[in-house]
Coordinates of C-alpha atoms in Angstrom, one line a residue:
Chain A
X693 CA 13.4 -28.6 34.5
X694 CA 14.5 -25.4 32.8
X695 CA 12.9 -22.4 31.2
X696 CA 13.4 -24.0 27.8
X697 CA 11.7 -27.2 29.0
X698 CA 8.6 -25.2 29.8
X699 CA 8.6 -23.5 26.4
X700 CA 9.0 -26.9 24.7
X701 CA 6.1 -28.4 26.8
X702 CA 3.8 -25.7 25.4
X703 CA 5.0 -26.1 21.9
X704 CA 4.6 -29.9 21.5
X705 CA 2.4 -29.5 18.4
X706 CA 3.9 -31.3 15.4
X707 CA 2.5 -30.3 12.0
X708 CA 2.9 -33.8 10.6
X709 CA 0.2 -35.1 12.9
X710 CA -2.5 -32.7 11.8
X711 CA -4.3 -31.4 8.7
X712 CA -5.9 -28.0 8.3
X713 CA -9.6 -27.4 9.0
X714 CA -11.0 -25.0 6.5
X715 CA -14.1 -23.0 6.0
X716 CA -14.1 -21.9 2.3
X717 CA -10.6 -20.6 1.7
X718 CA -9.9 -19.7 5.4
X719 CA -7.9 -22.0 7.6
X720 CA -9.7 -22.0 10.9
X721 CA -8.2 -25.0 12.9
X722 CA -6.1 -28.1 12.9
X723 CA -7.4 -31.6 13.0
X724 CA -5.3 -34.5 14.2
X725 CA -5.4 -37.3 11.6
X726 CA -7.3 -39.8 13.8
X727 CA -9.8 -37.1 14.6
X728 CA -10.3 -36.4 10.9
X729 CA -11.1 -40.0 10.4
X730 CA -13.8 -39.8 13.1
X731 CA -15.4 -36.9 11.2
X732 CA -16.1 -38.9 8.1
X733 CA -19.4 -40.0 9.7
X734 CA -20.8 -36.5 9.4
X735 CA -20.7 -35.9 5.6
X736 CA -23.3 -33.2 5.8
X737 CA -21.1 -31.1 8.1
X738 CA -17.5 -32.0 7.3
X739 CA -15.8 -33.1 4.0
X740 CA -12.7 -35.1 5.0
X741 CA -9.9 -35.2 2.5
X742 CA -6.4 -36.6 2.9
X743 CA -4.8 -33.2 3.3
X744 CA -7.5 -31.1 4.9
X745 CA -11.0 -31.1 6.5
X746 CA -13.6 -28.6 5.2
X747 CA -16.6 -27.4 7.2
X748 CA -19.3 -27.6 4.5
X749 CA -22.5 -27.2 6.4
X750 CA -24.8 -24.5 4.9
X751 CA -25.7 -21.2 6.4
X752 CA -24.3 -18.5 8.5
X753 CA -23.2 -18.1 12.1
X754 CA -26.3 -19.7 13.7
X755 CA -26.5 -22.6 11.3
X756 CA -22.8 -23.4 11.4
X757 CA -22.7 -23.3 15.2
X758 CA -25.7 -25.6 15.4
X759 CA -24.2 -28.1 12.9
X760 CA -20.9 -28.3 14.7
X761 CA -22.7 -28.6 18.1
X762 CA -24.5 -31.7 16.7
X763 CA -21.2 -33.3 15.9
X764 CA -19.8 -32.4 19.3
X765 CA -22.7 -34.2 20.9
X766 CA -21.6 -37.5 19.4
X767 CA -17.9 -36.9 20.1
X768 CA -18.6 -36.2 23.8
X769 CA -20.8 -39.3 24.0
X770 CA -17.9 -41.3 22.5
X771 CA -15.3 -39.7 24.9
X772 CA -13.3 -38.2 22.0
X773 CA -14.2 -34.8 23.6
X774 CA -14.0 -34.9 27.4
X775 CA -17.1 -33.0 28.2
X776 CA -19.2 -29.9 27.4
X777 CA -17.8 -26.8 29.2
X778 CA -21.0 -24.7 28.6
X779 CA -18.9 -21.7 27.6
X780 CA -18.8 -20.5 24.0
X781 CA -15.6 -19.5 22.1
X782 CA -15.7 -17.6 18.9
X783 CA -14.1 -18.9 15.7
X784 CA -12.9 -16.0 13.5
X785 CA -10.4 -15.8 10.7
X786 CA -8.2 -13.4 12.7
X787 CA -8.2 -11.6 16.0
X788 CA -10.7 -8.7 15.9
X789 CA -12.6 -10.0 13.0
X790 CA -16.3 -11.0 13.0
X791 CA -16.8 -14.7 14.2
X792 CA -17.8 -17.3 11.6
X793 CA -19.4 -19.5 14.2
X794 CA -19.1 -20.4 17.9
X795 CA -18.3 -23.6 19.6
X796 CA -18.1 -25.0 23.1
X797 CA -14.8 -24.5 24.9
X798 CA -14.6 -28.2 25.5
X799 CA -14.3 -28.8 21.7
X800 CA -11.7 -26.2 21.0
X801 CA -8.7 -28.5 21.2
X802 CA -10.4 -31.3 19.1
X803 CA -10.9 -28.8 16.2
X804 CA -7.6 -27.0 16.9
X805 CA -9.4 -23.7 17.0
X806 CA -7.3 -20.7 18.1
X807 CA -8.3 -19.4 21.5
X808 CA -7.5 -16.2 23.3
X809 CA -6.9 -15.6 27.0
X810 CA -5.9 -12.8 29.3
X811 CA -3.3 -13.2 32.1
X812 CA -2.5 -10.5 34.7
X813 CA 0.7 -10.3 36.6
X814 CA -0.3 -8.8 39.9
X815 CA 2.8 -7.1 41.2
X816 CA 4.0 -4.9 44.1
X817 CA 7.2 -2.9 44.5
X818 CA 7.9 -3.3 48.2
X819 CA 10.9 -1.9 50.1
X820 CA 12.5 -5.3 49.9
X821 CA 12.0 -5.8 46.2
X822 CA 9.5 -6.7 43.5
X823 CA 6.7 -9.2 44.5
X824 CA 4.2 -11.2 42.6
X825 CA 0.7 -12.2 43.8
X826 CA 0.5 -15.9 43.0
X827 CA -2.7 -18.0 43.1
X828 CA -3.1 -21.8 43.7
X829 CA -5.8 -23.3 41.5
X830 CA -8.6 -25.1 43.2
X831 CA -8.3 -28.9 43.5
X832 CA -11.5 -29.4 41.4
X833 CA -10.3 -27.4 38.4
X834 CA -10.6 -29.6 35.2
X835 CA -7.3 -28.2 33.8
X836 CA -4.2 -28.2 36.0
X837 CA -5.8 -28.6 39.5
X838 CA -3.6 -27.4 42.5
X839 CA -1.1 -25.8 40.1
X840 CA 0.1 -22.3 40.8
X841 CA -1.3 -19.5 38.6
X842 CA -1.2 -15.8 37.8
X843 CA -3.2 -13.6 40.1
X844 CA -5.9 -13.3 37.4
X845 CA -6.3 -15.4 34.1
X846 CA -9.1 -16.5 31.9
X847 CA -10.3 -17.3 28.4
X848 CA -12.0 -14.7 26.3
X849 CA -15.5 -16.1 25.5
X850 CA -17.6 -15.4 22.5
X851 CA -19.2 -12.0 22.6
X852 CA -16.8 -10.6 25.3
X853 CA -14.0 -8.1 24.9
X854 CA -10.5 -8.4 26.1
X855 CA -10.6 -5.6 28.8
X856 CA -14.1 -6.7 29.7
X857 CA -12.9 -10.2 30.4
X858 CA -9.9 -8.9 32.4
X859 CA -12.2 -6.9 34.6
X860 CA -14.8 -9.7 35.0
X861 CA -12.1 -12.3 35.8
X862 CA -10.3 -9.9 38.2
X863 CA -13.5 -9.4 40.1
X864 CA -14.4 -13.1 40.2
X865 CA -10.9 -14.5 40.8
X866 CA -9.4 -11.9 43.1
X867 CA -12.1 -9.5 44.2
X868 CA -10.2 -6.8 42.4
X869 CA -12.3 -3.5 42.2
X870 CA -13.0 -2.4 38.7
X871 CA -11.1 0.9 39.0
X872 CA -8.0 -1.0 40.1
X873 CA -8.3 -3.7 37.4
X874 CA -8.6 -1.0 34.8
X875 CA -5.1 0.2 35.6
X876 CA -3.6 -3.0 34.2
X877 CA -1.1 -2.2 31.5
X878 CA -1.0 -4.4 28.3
X879 CA 2.5 -5.5 27.8
X880 CA 2.4 -7.9 24.8
X881 CA 1.1 -11.3 23.9
X882 CA 2.4 -14.9 23.9
X883 CA 1.6 -17.6 21.4
X884 CA 2.1 -21.4 21.4
X885 CA 0.8 -24.6 19.8
X886 CA 0.5 -27.5 22.1
X887 CA -0.6 -31.1 21.4
X888 CA -3.2 -32.3 23.9
X889 CA -5.1 -35.6 24.5
X890 CA -8.0 -34.5 22.2
X891 CA -6.1 -32.5 19.6
X892 CA -4.1 -29.2 20.0
X893 CA -4.2 -25.8 21.5
X894 CA -3.3 -22.8 19.5
X895 CA -3.4 -20.2 22.2
X896 CA -2.8 -16.5 22.3
X897 CA -2.3 -15.0 25.8
X898 CA -2.7 -11.3 26.1
X899 CA -0.5 -10.3 29.0
X900 CA -1.0 -7.4 31.4
X901 CA 1.1 -6.1 34.3
X902 CA -0.9 -4.5 37.2
X903 CA 0.9 -2.6 40.0
X904 CA -1.1 -3.1 43.2
X905 CA -1.1 -1.0 46.3
X906 CA 0.2 -2.4 49.6
X907 CA -3.3 -2.4 51.2
X908 CA -4.8 -4.7 48.6
X909 CA -5.0 -8.4 49.2
X910 CA -6.7 -10.6 46.6
X911 CA -9.6 -12.8 47.7
X912 CA -11.2 -15.4 45.5
X913 CA -15.0 -15.3 45.0
X914 CA -15.7 -18.0 42.4
X915 CA -14.0 -21.1 43.9
X916 CA -11.4 -21.3 41.1
X917 CA -8.4 -20.2 43.3
X918 CA -7.8 -21.9 46.6
X919 CA -5.3 -19.4 48.0
X920 CA -3.1 -16.4 47.2
X921 CA 0.4 -15.8 48.3
X922 CA 2.6 -12.7 47.8
X923 CA 6.0 -14.0 46.8
X924 CA 9.3 -12.4 45.9
X925 CA 9.4 -12.2 42.1
X926 CA 12.9 -13.7 42.0
X927 CA 11.7 -16.7 44.0
X928 CA 8.7 -17.2 41.6
X929 CA 11.1 -17.1 38.6
X930 CA 13.5 -19.7 40.3
X931 CA 10.5 -21.9 41.1
X932 CA 9.3 -21.7 37.5
X933 CA 12.8 -22.7 36.3
X934 CA 13.2 -25.6 38.8
X935 CA 9.7 -27.1 39.1
X936 CA 6.4 -28.0 37.5
X937 CA 4.5 -26.2 40.2
X938 CA 2.9 -23.7 37.9
X939 CA 0.2 -24.4 35.3
X940 CA 1.9 -25.1 31.9
X941 CA 1.2 -21.8 30.2
X942 CA 1.6 -19.7 33.3
X943 CA 5.3 -20.7 33.2
X944 CA 5.5 -18.8 29.8
X945 CA 3.8 -15.7 31.3
X946 CA 6.2 -15.6 34.2
X947 CA 9.2 -16.2 32.0
X948 CA 8.1 -13.2 29.8
X949 CA 7.6 -11.2 33.0
X950 CA 11.1 -12.1 34.1
X951 CA 12.6 -11.1 30.8
X952 CA 10.8 -7.7 30.8
X953 CA 11.8 -6.9 34.4
X954 CA 15.4 -8.0 34.2
X955 CA 15.0 -11.1 36.3
X956 CA 16.3 -13.3 33.5
X957 CA 19.4 -11.6 32.1
X958 CA 21.6 -12.2 29.0
X959 CA 24.0 -14.1 31.3
X960 CA 21.5 -17.0 31.2
X961 CA 23.0 -19.5 28.7
X962 CA 19.6 -20.1 27.0
X963 CA 18.7 -16.4 26.9
X964 CA 18.2 -16.2 23.1
X965 CA 16.3 -19.5 22.9
X966 CA 14.0 -18.2 25.7
X967 CA 13.5 -14.8 24.1
X968 CA 12.7 -16.2 20.7
X969 CA 10.6 -19.1 22.1
X970 CA 7.6 -17.3 23.6
X971 CA 5.9 -16.2 20.4
X972 CA 5.2 -18.7 17.6
X973 CA 4.5 -17.1 14.3
X974 CA 0.9 -17.2 13.4
X975 CA -0.1 -18.1 9.8
X976 CA -3.2 -15.9 9.6
Chain B
X35 CA 4.2 3.6 6.8
X36 CA 3.1 1.3 9.6
X37 CA 4.6 -0.7 12.4
X38 CA 4.4 -3.8 10.3
X39 CA 6.2 -2.1 7.4
X40 CA 9.2 -1.4 9.6
X41 CA 9.2 -5.1 10.7
X42 CA 9.1 -6.2 7.1
X43 CA 11.9 -3.8 6.2
X44 CA 14.2 -5.5 8.7
X45 CA 13.1 -9.0 7.7
X46 CA 13.8 -8.7 3.9
X47 CA 16.1 -11.7 3.9
X48 CA 14.8 -14.5 1.6
X49 CA 16.4 -17.9 2.2
X50 CA 16.2 -18.8 -1.6
X51 CA 18.8 -16.1 -2.4
X52 CA 21.5 -17.5 0.0
X53 CA 23.4 -20.7 0.8
X54 CA 24.8 -21.5 4.3
X55 CA 28.4 -20.8 5.2
X56 CA 29.9 -23.6 7.2
X57 CA 32.9 -24.3 9.3
X58 CA 33.1 -28.1 9.8
X59 CA 29.5 -29.0 10.7
X60 CA 28.6 -25.6 12.2
X61 CA 26.6 -23.1 10.1
X62 CA 28.3 -19.8 10.8
X63 CA 26.8 -17.5 8.1
X64 CA 24.7 -17.0 4.9
X65 CA 26.3 -16.3 1.5
X66 CA 24.3 -14.7 -1.3
X67 CA 24.6 -16.9 -4.4
X68 CA 26.5 -14.2 -6.5
X69 CA 28.9 -13.7 -3.5
X70 CA 29.4 -17.4 -3.4
X71 CA 30.5 -17.4 -7.0
X72 CA 33.0 -14.6 -6.2
X73 CA 34.6 -16.8 -3.5
X74 CA 35.5 -19.6 -6.0
X75 CA 38.7 -17.7 -6.7
X76 CA 40.0 -18.5 -3.2
X77 CA 40.0 -22.3 -3.2
X78 CA 42.6 -22.5 -0.3
X79 CA 40.2 -20.6 1.9
X80 CA 36.6 -21.4 0.7
X81 CA 35.1 -24.5 -0.9
X82 CA 32.1 -23.3 -2.9
X83 CA 29.4 -25.9 -3.6
X84 CA 26.0 -25.5 -5.1
X85 CA 24.2 -25.7 -1.7
X86 CA 26.8 -24.4 0.7
X87 CA 30.2 -22.7 1.1
X88 CA 32.7 -24.1 3.5
X89 CA 35.5 -22.3 5.2
X90 CA 38.3 -24.8 4.7
X91 CA 41.5 -22.8 5.6
X92 CA 43.7 -24.7 8.1
X93 CA 44.4 -23.6 11.7
X94 CA 42.7 -22.1 14.6
X95 CA 41.5 -18.6 15.6
X96 CA 44.5 -16.7 14.4
X97 CA 45.0 -18.6 11.1
X98 CA 41.3 -18.5 10.1
X99 CA 41.1 -14.8 10.9
X100 CA 44.1 -14.1 8.8
X101 CA 42.9 -16.2 5.9
X102 CA 39.5 -14.5 5.8
X103 CA 41.2 -11.1 6.1
X104 CA 43.2 -11.9 2.9
X105 CA 40.0 -12.6 1.0
X106 CA 38.3 -9.4 2.4
X107 CA 41.2 -7.4 1.0
X108 CA 40.4 -8.4 -2.5
X109 CA 36.6 -8.0 -2.0
X110 CA 37.1 -4.5 -0.7
X111 CA 39.4 -3.6 -3.7
X112 CA 36.6 -4.9 -6.0
X113 CA 33.9 -2.9 -4.2
X114 CA 32.0 -6.1 -3.2
X115 CA 32.6 -5.0 0.4
X116 CA 32.2 -1.3 0.9
X117 CA 35.3 -0.7 3.1
X118 CA 37.2 -1.8 6.1
X119 CA 35.6 -0.6 9.4
X120 CA 38.7 -1.5 11.5
X121 CA 36.5 -3.0 14.2
X122 CA 36.6 -6.8 14.8
X123 CA 33.4 -8.8 15.3
X124 CA 33.6 -12.4 16.7
X125 CA 32.3 -15.4 14.8
X126 CA 31.0 -18.0 17.2
X127 CA 28.6 -21.0 16.8
X128 CA 26.3 -19.5 19.4
X129 CA 26.0 -16.5 21.7
X130 CA 28.3 -16.9 24.7
X131 CA 30.5 -19.6 23.1
X132 CA 34.2 -19.1 22.3
X133 CA 34.8 -17.4 18.9
X134 CA 36.1 -19.5 16.0
X135 CA 37.6 -16.5 14.3
X136 CA 37.1 -12.7 14.0
X137 CA 36.5 -10.6 11.0
X138 CA 36.1 -6.9 10.2
X139 CA 32.7 -5.3 10.8
X140 CA 32.6 -4.2 7.2
X141 CA 32.6 -7.8 6.0
X142 CA 29.9 -9.1 8.4
X143 CA 27.0 -8.7 5.9
X144 CA 28.9 -10.2 3.0
X145 CA 29.4 -13.4 4.9
X146 CA 26.0 -13.2 6.7
X147 CA 27.7 -13.5 10.1
X148 CA 25.4 -13.0 13.1
X149 CA 26.1 -9.8 14.9
X150 CA 25.1 -8.6 18.3
X151 CA 24.3 -5.1 19.5
X152 CA 23.0 -3.3 22.5
X153 CA 20.3 -0.7 22.5
X154 CA 19.3 1.5 25.5
X155 CA 15.9 3.2 25.8
X156 CA 16.7 6.3 27.9
X157 CA 13.5 7.1 29.6
X158 CA 12.1 9.5 32.1
X159 CA 8.8 9.5 34.0
X160 CA 7.8 13.2 34.2
X161 CA 4.7 14.7 35.7
X162 CA 3.2 15.0 32.2
X163 CA 4.0 11.4 31.2
X164 CA 6.7 9.0 30.0
X165 CA 9.5 10.6 27.9
X166 CA 12.2 9.1 25.7
X167 CA 15.7 10.6 25.1
X168 CA 16.1 10.4 21.3
X169 CA 19.4 11.0 19.4
X170 CA 19.9 12.2 15.9
X171 CA 22.8 10.4 14.1
X172 CA 25.6 12.5 12.7
X173 CA 25.5 13.4 9.0
X174 CA 28.7 11.5 8.4
X175 CA 27.7 8.2 9.8
X176 CA 28.1 5.4 7.2
X177 CA 24.9 3.7 8.2
X178 CA 21.6 5.7 8.4
X179 CA 23.1 9.3 8.6
X180 CA 20.8 11.9 10.1
X181 CA 18.3 9.3 11.2
X182 CA 16.8 9.3 14.7
X183 CA 18.3 6.7 17.2
X184 CA 18.0 5.4 20.7
X185 CA 19.9 7.3 23.4
X186 CA 22.7 4.7 23.3
X187 CA 23.3 1.9 20.8
X188 CA 26.3 0.0 19.5
X189 CA 27.7 -3.2 18.2
X190 CA 29.4 -5.7 20.5
X191 CA 33.0 -6.0 19.2
X192 CA 35.2 -9.1 19.5
X193 CA 36.6 -9.4 23.0
X194 CA 34.1 -7.1 24.7
X195 CA 31.2 -8.1 26.9
X196 CA 27.6 -6.9 26.7
X197 CA 27.5 -4.8 29.8
X198 CA 31.0 -3.5 29.1
X199 CA 29.8 -2.4 25.6
X200 CA 26.7 -0.7 27.1
X201 CA 28.8 1.3 29.6
X202 CA 31.4 2.3 27.0
X203 CA 28.9 3.3 24.4
X204 CA 26.8 5.2 27.1
X205 CA 29.9 7.2 28.0
X206 CA 30.9 7.9 24.4
X207 CA 27.5 8.6 22.9
X208 CA 25.7 10.3 25.8
X209 CA 28.3 11.2 28.5
X210 CA 26.4 8.9 30.8
X211 CA 28.3 8.2 34.1
X212 CA 29.2 4.6 34.7
X213 CA 27.1 4.3 37.8
X214 CA 24.0 5.6 36.0
X215 CA 24.6 3.4 32.9
X216 CA 25.0 0.3 35.2
X217 CA 21.3 0.8 36.3
X218 CA 20.1 -0.1 32.8
X219 CA 17.7 -3.1 33.1
X220 CA 17.9 -5.9 30.5
X221 CA 14.4 -6.3 29.0
X222 CA 14.8 -8.8 26.2
X223 CA 16.3 -9.2 22.8
X224 CA 15.1 -8.7 19.2
X225 CA 16.2 -10.6 16.2
X226 CA 15.9 -10.0 12.4
X227 CA 17.4 -11.1 9.1
X228 CA 17.7 -8.3 6.6
X229 CA 19.0 -8.4 3.0
X230 CA 21.5 -5.6 2.3
X231 CA 23.5 -4.4 -0.7
X232 CA 26.5 -6.7 0.1
X233 CA 24.6 -9.7 1.7
X234 CA 22.5 -10.0 4.8
X235 CA 22.4 -9.0 8.4
X236 CA 21.4 -11.5 11.0
X237 CA 21.2 -9.2 14.0
X238 CA 20.5 -9.8 17.7
X239 CA 19.7 -6.6 19.6
X240 CA 19.9 -6.8 23.4
X241 CA 17.5 -4.2 24.7
X242 CA 17.8 -2.3 28.0
X243 CA 15.5 0.3 29.6
X244 CA 17.2 2.9 31.7
X245 CA 15.3 5.3 33.9
X246 CA 17.0 8.6 34.0
X247 CA 16.8 11.4 36.6
X248 CA 15.4 14.8 35.7
X249 CA 18.8 16.4 36.2
X250 CA 20.5 14.3 33.6
X251 CA 20.9 15.6 30.0
X252 CA 22.8 13.4 27.5
X253 CA 25.8 15.0 25.7
X254 CA 27.6 13.3 22.8
X255 CA 31.4 13.0 23.1
X256 CA 32.3 10.9 20.0
X257 CA 30.7 12.8 17.2
X258 CA 28.3 10.0 16.3
X259 CA 25.2 11.8 17.6
X260 CA 24.4 15.3 16.4
X261 CA 21.8 16.2 19.0
X262 CA 19.5 14.8 21.7
X263 CA 15.9 15.6 22.3
X264 CA 13.6 14.5 25.2
X265 CA 10.3 13.6 23.5
X266 CA 7.0 12.3 24.8
X267 CA 7.1 8.5 24.4
X268 CA 3.7 8.5 22.7
X269 CA 4.9 11.0 20.1
X270 CA 8.0 8.9 19.4
X271 CA 5.8 5.9 18.9
X272 CA 3.5 7.8 16.5
X273 CA 6.5 9.0 14.6
X274 CA 7.8 5.5 14.2
X275 CA 4.5 4.4 12.9
X276 CA 4.1 7.2 10.4
X277 CA 7.6 7.9 9.1
X278 CA 11.0 6.7 8.2
X279 CA 12.7 9.2 10.5
X280 CA 14.3 6.5 12.7
X281 CA 17.1 4.2 11.8
X282 CA 15.7 0.9 10.4
X283 CA 16.3 -1.3 13.4
X284 CA 15.6 1.4 16.0
X285 CA 12.0 1.3 14.8
X286 CA 11.9 -2.3 16.2
X287 CA 13.4 -1.3 19.5
X288 CA 10.8 1.4 19.9
X289 CA 8.0 -0.8 18.8
X290 CA 9.1 -3.3 21.5
X291 CA 9.3 -0.5 24.0
X292 CA 5.8 0.6 23.1
X293 CA 4.4 -3.0 23.5
X294 CA 6.0 -3.4 26.9
X295 CA 4.9 -0.1 28.2
X296 CA 1.3 -0.2 27.0
X297 CA 1.7 2.4 24.3
X298 CA 0.7 0.0 21.6
X299 CA -2.4 -1.9 22.8
X300 CA -4.4 -4.9 21.7
X301 CA -6.8 -2.4 20.0
X302 CA -4.2 -2.0 17.3
X303 CA -5.4 -4.1 14.4
X304 CA -2.0 -5.5 13.6
X305 CA -1.2 -6.2 17.3
X306 CA -0.5 -10.0 16.9
X307 CA 1.6 -9.5 13.7
X308 CA 3.6 -6.9 15.6
X309 CA 4.1 -9.0 18.7
X310 CA 5.1 -12.1 16.8
X311 CA 7.3 -10.1 14.3
X312 CA 10.1 -8.8 16.5
X313 CA 11.9 -12.1 17.1
X314 CA 12.9 -14.3 14.3
X315 CA 13.6 -17.9 15.4
X316 CA 17.3 -18.6 15.3
X317 CA 18.5 -21.9 13.8
X318 CA 21.5 -22.3 16.1

């Protein structure tokens, strides 16, 4: 294990295995070739060509969302999509633009739709150094059960804003009061493209640092985090480097934290590969 | 002017205008096509092919450096290279590896050799907010005269280390005592590829943040900075966005500072283009 290994794990997408998903002239996703073949059975919704797939269902937001949902029903029944998550993600040409349609979180990877999340580094400057609040994900989480996690993290669902999501997740995951959560400082974003069993993830993680007072202890309220520990930041960074204990994308968030706080320094032989590896260029 | 404009200015390199410079199987630079033609007159030093230029002079570090120096002499006399800078930069396959040869700083852009610099954000947390010490470059500087600059910045010359350069430049440019300069925290690196009049710059900027006490005022000792001002960080960021007052690459350093300190937030419409635009992937 190394920092670079974690970056490569999150960037396992290979363009040759996918073709673009378009709506009109806008590229909205990436479809793996075998998944494209599976979409040929829905000619009223998708036009499948050798070099792209077009969403051709008629109508606006409501009609497109319903048409895609109908297809997802079949794909879930066949096992091509694991299951419904009952959480809607927005599909938009770019961050901040009006969504074209929405689809279930469970289908995001099949269609290679870009998704957005928020990750909060809960930190504390103690007399004996910088600490990080670290959560352990519950054993029944669908993704990365039992893995270590940031203090607060979550996907941005359709119709919800970034800061709103941060405050909601902070309350649910860590019982963080709203006024404390609102002090979180935006410190950048990370991007990666990862091949998955059902397709690919093109993820944007908005990262926040939150300085916490000594009298605050996070407490989970939604069952998603089994336990929290306050660990020396340097120990967290070493554990990221040397193990797979953290959820795949949380490794990137902590590597970025370590770079910004001088915990990974230019003495690190892979420094430039690490610095340039955390943010894939986006094509739209 | 906008944040993205500054990023584009520093990334004006277009691959189609250049061919690789190789030493054996290692790509060590980028030569603009018209410059490659000018190197045909030195067949004992360079082998110029349609799709690459190879440095073929015999010998090791000393002999290669001398052979390239001989060519630079002619190129300076012809005006293809502006002038000798009398400062040696190292040419190495990768950061941290032993140099293959050295060449004058004035010739770095002609040969498209990667160069390394250090930039220090001198910052102060005052009662009325975060401040940045900002320098104005002297009127007789060859590059970017009169432009605004970081408190301390400089190129890493052959034979000198990163932290050593930081401490030396901090003393010369800002009369910063060694023990204070040594508190600078490494917070990442920026990379860009910029077309210039004589060729291209492939620059790596190692960025440091340095928290300064209220009783410290920088004072220039080497004539390179005409004056220093302590400005509100938010005003510095607005000025970067709205003007060309800062040196071209210092804009990137301040944009990165603003992202890390929450002074540019995800509300900014170009946030993702900015976040992903500060670090070009390196190919070796």
